[in-house]
């Protein structure tokens, strides 16, 4: 036995037997298939894709939302990356809300203090707040009393509760307008189109009593009558009060009401871009400096010959 071991080469004792070393992977590819299988697989793929496309097309065709008129995208002045809201338009939009919309719609999350430095001065905001009467109390006699409004008071609700609102509007509940632009698909484009989109119903369409035709509203039948007309109010700054101008201004006001931090967010973006334009090159250079010793090192292997 010792003689047999002695005849074996030295490298044969150090060789690792690994069966996978001698095996070859046998993978089946489309190229290796027969012509018949290729035709079957190709036809199945085409039929499956065609069936999926047909189902999708039919599904989109029968959707009821396809009958709705989607609002166009208007060129609002505040849509730019570095563009702020038009604060003169915000002031005029507040006048539209106060004289037209406030008769039915509330803005329960808006306080008169929010108007300061946005559309009014502090004195003007105080004067606006003092025009309303707020139920307060109790006083020293335990009685509730009415007082003039303060800057901390919120915009008044036209109805004491939801039931009264529905009773006054034929069962429809006027939504709160504070976040209406954010709550509707299309934002201010939808609100503007809705306010200016009233028209006569097409032939064959009859509207129920108390409903009005508006193609931008889901179902095209809306309980709110057209509220904005030419010269329905007079702007304090003398701007012509056309229906489209009224709608544009109140939409800008509602956009601001839903995002009080709109301009501040744009200013913060400019500051972040300026700071990061300085920090990013410095960080990149520091990273290159720290890791340069690891990324540039080399390993050299030298063959050692035994004598």
Coordinates of C-alpha atoms in Angstrom, one line a residue:
X1 CA 0.0 0.0 0.0
X2 CA 2.8 2.3 0.9
X3 CA 4.4 1.6 -2.5
X4 CA 1.2 2.6 -4.3
X5 CA 1.0 5.8 -2.4
X6 CA 4.5 6.6 -3.2
X7 CA 4.0 6.3 -6.9
X8 CA 1.2 9.0 -6.9
X9 CA 2.1 12.5 -8.1
X10 CA 2.3 15.1 -5.4
X11 CA -0.4 17.3 -7.0
X12 CA -2.9 14.5 -7.1
X13 CA -3.0 14.4 -3.3
X14 CA -3.8 18.2 -3.2
X15 CA -6.5 18.2 -5.9
X16 CA -10.0 18.9 -4.5
X17 CA -12.6 16.6 -6.0
X18 CA -15.6 18.8 -6.9
X19 CA -18.2 17.2 -9.1
X20 CA -19.6 20.5 -10.2
X21 CA -16.3 21.5 -11.8
X22 CA -16.8 18.8 -14.4
X23 CA -20.5 19.5 -15.0
X24 CA -21.8 21.9 -17.6
X25 CA -25.1 23.8 -17.2
X26 CA -27.7 22.8 -19.6
X27 CA -30.1 25.7 -20.1
X28 CA -33.0 25.6 -22.5
X29 CA -33.4 28.8 -24.5
X30 CA -36.0 29.9 -27.1
X31 CA -33.3 29.5 -29.8
X32 CA -32.9 25.8 -29.0
X33 CA -36.7 25.1 -29.4
X34 CA -38.1 23.4 -32.4
X35 CA -39.9 25.4 -35.0
X36 CA -43.3 24.1 -33.9
X37 CA -42.8 25.1 -30.3
X38 CA -41.6 28.6 -31.4
X39 CA -44.7 29.1 -33.4
X40 CA -46.9 28.0 -30.5
X41 CA -45.2 30.2 -27.9
X42 CA -45.3 33.2 -30.2
X43 CA -49.0 32.8 -31.0
X44 CA -49.8 32.4 -27.3
X45 CA -47.9 35.6 -26.5
X46 CA -49.6 37.6 -29.2
X47 CA -53.0 36.3 -28.3
X48 CA -52.5 37.1 -24.6
X49 CA -51.3 40.6 -25.2
X50 CA -54.1 41.3 -27.7
X51 CA -56.7 39.9 -25.2
X52 CA -55.3 42.1 -22.4
X53 CA -55.4 45.2 -24.7
X54 CA -59.0 44.5 -25.7
X55 CA -60.1 44.1 -22.1
X56 CA -58.4 47.3 -21.1
X57 CA -60.0 49.2 -24.0
X58 CA -63.5 47.9 -23.3
X59 CA -63.1 48.6 -19.6
X60 CA -62.1 52.3 -20.3
X61 CA -64.9 52.6 -22.9
X62 CA -67.7 51.6 -20.5
X63 CA -66.5 53.7 -17.5
X64 CA -69.0 56.4 -16.5
X65 CA -66.2 58.8 -15.7
X66 CA -65.5 59.0 -19.4
X67 CA -68.6 61.2 -19.8
X68 CA -67.2 63.8 -17.4
X69 CA -65.6 66.9 -18.9
X70 CA -62.1 67.3 -17.4
X71 CA -60.9 70.8 -16.7
X72 CA -58.1 72.3 -18.8
X73 CA -54.8 73.3 -17.3
X74 CA -54.8 77.1 -16.9
X75 CA -51.5 79.1 -16.7
X76 CA -51.7 80.2 -13.1
X77 CA -49.1 82.7 -12.1
X78 CA -48.1 80.7 -9.0
X79 CA -47.4 77.4 -10.8
X80 CA -43.8 78.2 -11.5
X81 CA -41.1 76.7 -9.3
X82 CA -40.0 80.1 -8.1
X83 CA -43.4 81.9 -8.4
X84 CA -45.3 83.1 -5.5
X85 CA -49.0 83.7 -5.1
X86 CA -50.6 87.0 -6.4
X87 CA -51.4 88.7 -3.1
X88 CA -53.5 91.4 -4.8
X89 CA -55.6 88.5 -6.3
X90 CA -55.8 87.0 -2.8
X91 CA -57.2 90.2 -1.4
X92 CA -59.8 90.4 -4.3
X93 CA -60.6 86.8 -3.8
X94 CA -61.4 87.4 -0.2
X95 CA -63.8 90.1 -1.2
X96 CA -65.5 87.6 -3.6
X97 CA -65.8 85.0 -0.8
X98 CA -67.0 87.6 1.7
X99 CA -69.7 89.0 -0.5
X100 CA -70.8 86.0 -2.5
X101 CA -69.6 82.6 -1.2
X102 CA -69.9 83.2 2.5
X103 CA -73.7 83.2 2.2
X104 CA -73.6 79.4 1.9
X105 CA -70.1 78.1 2.4
X106 CA -68.0 78.1 5.6
X107 CA -64.2 78.3 6.1
X108 CA -64.0 76.9 9.6
X109 CA -60.2 76.6 9.6
X110 CA -59.5 80.2 8.6
X111 CA -59.0 83.0 11.2
X112 CA -58.8 86.7 10.6
X113 CA -55.3 86.8 11.9
X114 CA -54.3 84.8 8.8
X115 CA -55.1 87.8 6.6
X116 CA -52.3 89.9 8.2
X117 CA -49.4 90.5 5.8
X118 CA -51.0 88.2 3.2
X119 CA -53.8 90.3 1.9
X120 CA -54.5 92.9 4.6
X121 CA -52.6 95.0 7.1
X122 CA -53.2 94.3 10.8
X123 CA -55.5 97.3 11.1
X124 CA -57.5 96.2 8.1
X125 CA -57.7 92.6 9.4
X126 CA -59.0 94.0 12.8
X127 CA -61.6 96.0 11.0
X128 CA -62.8 93.0 9.0
X129 CA -63.0 90.9 12.2
X130 CA -65.0 93.6 14.0
X131 CA -67.7 93.5 11.3
X132 CA -69.0 90.1 12.7
X133 CA -70.7 89.3 15.9
X134 CA -69.5 86.3 17.9
X135 CA -71.3 84.5 20.7
X136 CA -69.1 84.6 23.8
X137 CA -69.5 84.0 27.5
X138 CA -70.6 83.3 30.0
X139 CA -70.3 86.6 31.7
X140 CA -70.3 87.2 35.5
X141 CA -74.1 86.6 35.4
X142 CA -73.7 83.3 33.7
X143 CA -75.2 84.6 30.5
X144 CA -73.9 84.3 26.9
X145 CA -73.5 87.5 25.0
X146 CA -72.5 88.8 21.6
X147 CA -69.3 90.7 21.0
X148 CA -67.4 92.1 18.0
X149 CA -65.0 89.7 16.4
X150 CA -61.3 89.6 17.1
X151 CA -58.3 88.6 15.1
X152 CA -58.3 85.2 16.8
X153 CA -61.8 84.5 15.7
X154 CA -62.5 82.2 12.8
X155 CA -64.6 83.1 9.8
X156 CA -68.3 82.8 10.7
X157 CA -70.4 79.8 9.7
X158 CA -73.5 80.8 7.7
X159 CA -75.5 77.9 9.4
X160 CA -75.7 76.8 13.0
X161 CA -75.5 73.1 12.1
X162 CA -75.5 70.7 9.1
X163 CA -79.3 70.1 9.3
X164 CA -80.0 73.8 8.9
X165 CA -77.6 73.9 6.0
X166 CA -79.3 71.0 4.2
X167 CA -82.8 72.4 4.9
X168 CA -81.8 75.8 3.3
X169 CA -80.2 74.1 0.2
X170 CA -82.8 71.5 -0.8
X171 CA -81.0 68.7 1.0
X172 CA -77.5 69.6 -0.4
X173 CA -74.8 70.3 2.1
X174 CA -72.4 73.1 1.0
X175 CA -68.9 72.0 1.6
X176 CA -66.4 73.9 3.7
X177 CA -64.0 75.8 1.3
X178 CA -60.9 76.0 3.4
X179 CA -59.3 72.9 1.8
X180 CA -61.5 72.6 -1.3
X181 CA -58.7 73.2 -3.8
X182 CA -56.6 70.4 -2.2
X183 CA -59.6 68.1 -1.9
X184 CA -60.6 68.2 -5.6
X185 CA -58.9 66.5 -8.4
X186 CA -57.6 69.2 -10.7
X187 CA -57.2 71.8 -7.8
X188 CA -57.9 75.3 -8.8
X189 CA -58.4 74.3 -12.5
X190 CA -61.4 72.3 -11.5
X191 CA -62.8 75.0 -9.2
X192 CA -62.4 77.7 -11.9
X193 CA -64.0 75.5 -14.5
X194 CA -66.9 74.7 -12.2
X195 CA -67.6 78.3 -11.4
X196 CA -67.5 79.4 -15.0
X197 CA -68.9 76.2 -16.7
X198 CA -72.6 76.7 -16.2
X199 CA -74.6 76.4 -19.4
X200 CA -77.9 75.2 -20.8
X201 CA -78.3 71.4 -20.8
X202 CA -78.0 69.7 -24.2
X203 CA -81.0 68.5 -26.2
X204 CA -82.7 65.5 -24.5
X205 CA -81.3 66.2 -21.1
X206 CA -83.8 67.3 -18.5
X207 CA -82.8 68.7 -15.2
X208 CA -84.7 68.0 -12.0
X209 CA -86.1 71.0 -10.2
X210 CA -83.4 72.6 -8.0
X211 CA -80.5 71.2 -10.0
X212 CA -78.4 73.0 -12.6
X213 CA -76.4 71.7 -15.5
X214 CA -72.6 72.0 -15.3
X215 CA -70.5 69.6 -17.4
X216 CA -67.5 69.8 -15.0
X217 CA -69.5 68.5 -12.1
X218 CA -69.6 64.7 -11.7
X219 CA -73.0 63.7 -13.1
X220 CA -73.4 67.2 -14.7
X221 CA -76.2 68.0 -12.2
X222 CA -75.3 70.3 -9.4
X223 CA -77.4 71.8 -6.7
X224 CA -75.5 75.1 -6.5
X225 CA -76.8 77.8 -8.9
X226 CA -74.4 80.0 -10.8
X227 CA -73.0 82.5 -8.3
X228 CA -70.6 84.6 -10.3
X229 CA -71.8 87.1 -12.9
X230 CA -70.3 90.1 -14.5
X231 CA -70.2 93.0 -12.1
X232 CA -71.9 91.0 -9.3
X233 CA -69.6 92.9 -6.9
X234 CA -67.3 95.9 -7.1
X235 CA -63.7 95.5 -6.3
X236 CA -62.2 98.0 -3.9
X237 CA -59.2 98.5 -6.2
X238 CA -61.3 99.2 -9.3
X239 CA -60.4 96.0 -11.1
X240 CA -63.2 95.1 -13.7
X241 CA -65.3 92.5 -12.0
X242 CA -65.9 90.1 -14.9
X243 CA -67.1 86.6 -14.2
X244 CA -63.8 85.1 -15.2
X245 CA -61.9 87.6 -13.0
X246 CA -64.1 86.9 -10.0
X247 CA -63.5 83.1 -10.5
X248 CA -59.7 83.5 -10.9
X249 CA -59.4 85.7 -7.8
X250 CA -61.5 83.5 -5.5
X251 CA -59.6 80.4 -6.8
X252 CA -56.3 82.1 -5.9
X253 CA -57.7 83.0 -2.5
X254 CA -58.8 79.4 -1.9
X255 CA -55.4 78.1 -3.0
X256 CA -53.8 80.3 -0.4
X257 CA -56.3 79.3 2.3
X258 CA -55.4 75.6 1.7
X259 CA -51.7 76.2 1.8
X260 CA -50.9 79.2 4.0
X261 CA -47.2 78.2 3.9
X262 CA -47.1 78.3 0.1
X263 CA -44.8 81.3 -0.3
X264 CA -42.7 80.3 2.7
X265 CA -42.1 76.8 1.2
X266 CA -40.9 78.4 -2.1
X267 CA -38.5 80.6 -0.2
X268 CA -37.2 77.6 1.8
X269 CA -36.7 75.8 -1.5
X270 CA -34.5 78.6 -2.8
X271 CA -32.4 78.6 0.5
X272 CA -32.0 74.8 0.4
X273 CA -30.8 74.9 -3.3
X274 CA -28.3 77.6 -2.4
X275 CA -26.9 75.8 0.6
X276 CA -26.8 72.4 -1.0
X277 CA -25.0 73.8 -4.1
X278 CA -22.2 74.6 -1.7
X279 CA -22.3 71.6 0.6
X280 CA -22.6 68.9 -2.1
X281 CA -19.2 69.8 -3.8
X282 CA -17.5 70.0 -0.4
X283 CA -19.0 66.7 0.7
X284 CA -18.0 65.0 -2.6
X285 CA -14.4 66.3 -2.3
X286 CA -14.2 65.2 1.3
X287 CA -15.5 61.7 0.4
X288 CA -12.9 61.4 -2.3
X289 CA -10.2 62.4 0.1
X290 CA -11.2 60.0 2.9
X291 CA -11.6 57.0 0.6
X292 CA -8.7 57.7 -1.7
X293 CA -6.3 55.5 0.2
X294 CA -8.6 52.5 -0.1
X295 CA -9.7 53.0 -3.7
X296 CA -6.2 53.7 -5.1
X297 CA -4.3 50.9 -3.3
X298 CA -3.0 48.0 -5.3
X299 CA -2.2 44.4 -4.4
X300 CA 0.8 42.7 -6.1
X301 CA 1.3 39.0 -5.9
X302 CA 4.8 37.6 -6.3
X303 CA 5.4 34.0 -7.2
X304 CA 7.7 32.3 -4.7
X305 CA 9.8 29.6 -6.1
X306 CA 11.0 26.9 -3.8
X307 CA 14.4 25.5 -4.2

